[in-house]
Short mmCIF file of C-alpha atoms in Angstrom, two decimals:
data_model
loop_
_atom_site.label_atom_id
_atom_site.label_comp_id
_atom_site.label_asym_id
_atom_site.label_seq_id
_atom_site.Cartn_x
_atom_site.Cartn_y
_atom_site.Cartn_z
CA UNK A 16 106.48 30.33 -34.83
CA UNK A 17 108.03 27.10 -36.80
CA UNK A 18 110.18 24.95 -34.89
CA UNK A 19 110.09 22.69 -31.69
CA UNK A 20 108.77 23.07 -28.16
CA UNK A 21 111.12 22.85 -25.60
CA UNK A 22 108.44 23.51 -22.98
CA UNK A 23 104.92 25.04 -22.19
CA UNK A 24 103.06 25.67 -19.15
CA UNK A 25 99.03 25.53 -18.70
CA UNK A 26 97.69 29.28 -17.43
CA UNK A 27 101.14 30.36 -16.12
CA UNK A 28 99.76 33.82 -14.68
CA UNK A 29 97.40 36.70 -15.02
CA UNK A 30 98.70 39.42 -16.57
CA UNK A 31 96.88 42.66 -15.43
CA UNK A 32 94.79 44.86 -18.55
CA UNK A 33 95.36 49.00 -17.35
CA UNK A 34 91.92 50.79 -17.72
CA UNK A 35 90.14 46.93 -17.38
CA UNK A 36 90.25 46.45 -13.70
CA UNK A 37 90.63 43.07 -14.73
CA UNK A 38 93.33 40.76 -15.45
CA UNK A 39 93.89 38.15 -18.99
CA UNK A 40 95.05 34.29 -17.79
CA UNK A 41 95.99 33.03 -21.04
CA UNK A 42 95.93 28.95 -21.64
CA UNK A 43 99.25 28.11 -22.42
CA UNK A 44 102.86 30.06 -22.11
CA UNK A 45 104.70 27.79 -24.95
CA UNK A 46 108.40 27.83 -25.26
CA UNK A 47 109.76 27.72 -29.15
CA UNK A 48 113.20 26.58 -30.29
CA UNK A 49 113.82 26.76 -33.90
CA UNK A 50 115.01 24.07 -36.41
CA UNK A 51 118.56 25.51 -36.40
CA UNK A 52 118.36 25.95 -32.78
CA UNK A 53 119.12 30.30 -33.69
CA UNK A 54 116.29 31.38 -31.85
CA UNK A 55 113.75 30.92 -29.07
CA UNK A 56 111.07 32.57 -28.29
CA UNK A 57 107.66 32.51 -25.89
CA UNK A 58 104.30 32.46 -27.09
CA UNK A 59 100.98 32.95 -25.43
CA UNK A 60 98.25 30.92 -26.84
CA UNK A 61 94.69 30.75 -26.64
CA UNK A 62 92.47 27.69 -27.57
CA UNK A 63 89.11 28.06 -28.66
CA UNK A 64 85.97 25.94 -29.87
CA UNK A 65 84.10 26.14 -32.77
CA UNK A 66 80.75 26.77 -31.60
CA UNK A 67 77.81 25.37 -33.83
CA UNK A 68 77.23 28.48 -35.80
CA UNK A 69 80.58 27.99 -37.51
CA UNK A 70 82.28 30.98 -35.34
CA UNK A 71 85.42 30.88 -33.01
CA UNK A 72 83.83 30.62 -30.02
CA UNK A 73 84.87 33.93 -27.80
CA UNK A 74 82.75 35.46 -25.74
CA UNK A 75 82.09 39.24 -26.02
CA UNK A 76 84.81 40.82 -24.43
CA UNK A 77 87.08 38.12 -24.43
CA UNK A 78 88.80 38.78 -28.17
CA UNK A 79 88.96 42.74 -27.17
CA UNK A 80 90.95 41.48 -23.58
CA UNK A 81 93.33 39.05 -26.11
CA UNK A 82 94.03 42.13 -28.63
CA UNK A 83 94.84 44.44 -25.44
CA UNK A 84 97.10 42.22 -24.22
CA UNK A 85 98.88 41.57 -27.37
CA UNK A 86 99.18 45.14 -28.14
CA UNK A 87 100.87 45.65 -24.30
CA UNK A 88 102.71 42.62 -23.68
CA UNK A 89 104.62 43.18 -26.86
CA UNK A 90 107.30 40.53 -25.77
CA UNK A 91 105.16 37.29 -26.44
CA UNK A 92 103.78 36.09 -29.86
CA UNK A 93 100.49 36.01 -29.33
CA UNK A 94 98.03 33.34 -31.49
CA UNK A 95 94.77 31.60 -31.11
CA UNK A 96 93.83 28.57 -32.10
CA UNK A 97 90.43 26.22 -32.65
CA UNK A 98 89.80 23.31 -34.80
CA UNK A 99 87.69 23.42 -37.46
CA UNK A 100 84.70 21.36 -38.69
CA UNK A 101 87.08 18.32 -40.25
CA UNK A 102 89.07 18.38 -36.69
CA UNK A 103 92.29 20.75 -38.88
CA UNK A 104 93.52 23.07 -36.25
CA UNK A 105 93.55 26.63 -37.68
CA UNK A 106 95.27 29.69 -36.43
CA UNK A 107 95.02 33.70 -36.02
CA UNK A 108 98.01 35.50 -34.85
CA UNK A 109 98.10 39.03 -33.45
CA UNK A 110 100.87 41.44 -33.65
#
């Protein structure tokens, strides 16, 4: 999403993952507004490290948790984000 943020608040909730048992707390809920103020929108986001090997550092069920989520909860834009080896935060959205 391009635009400003008009608010965002750190692990907001759990949202419960059918078939799991288990429930996702994401980071951040992040309000958007855009430029022209014509929309606004929420987006769940995820940070990450950049573990040593050069990976994004999720653990092994974590990404599969994130893509269920995403795919349910279709009402959030859903991204994660790390920063990279020069300190450049990089993105991956899921639809």
């Amino acid at each position: 999403l391009e635009g400003r943020v008009v608010a965002y608040w750190p692990q907001p909730f759990a949202l419960r993952l059918p078939g799991w048992r288990q429930t996702y707390r994401p980071d951040f809920l992040v309000e958007w507004q855009s430029a022209e103020k014509a929309w606004s929108g929420l987006e769940i986001v995820e940070i990450k490290t950049l573990w040593k090997n050069g990976k994004v550092g999720w653990q092994p069920d974590s990404r599969e948790k994130f893509k269920t989520a995403a795919g349910i909860y279709t009402c959030f834009a859903w991204v994660v984000k790390w920063r990279d080896e020069h300190g450049v935060w990089c993105e991956e959205r899921f639809e």
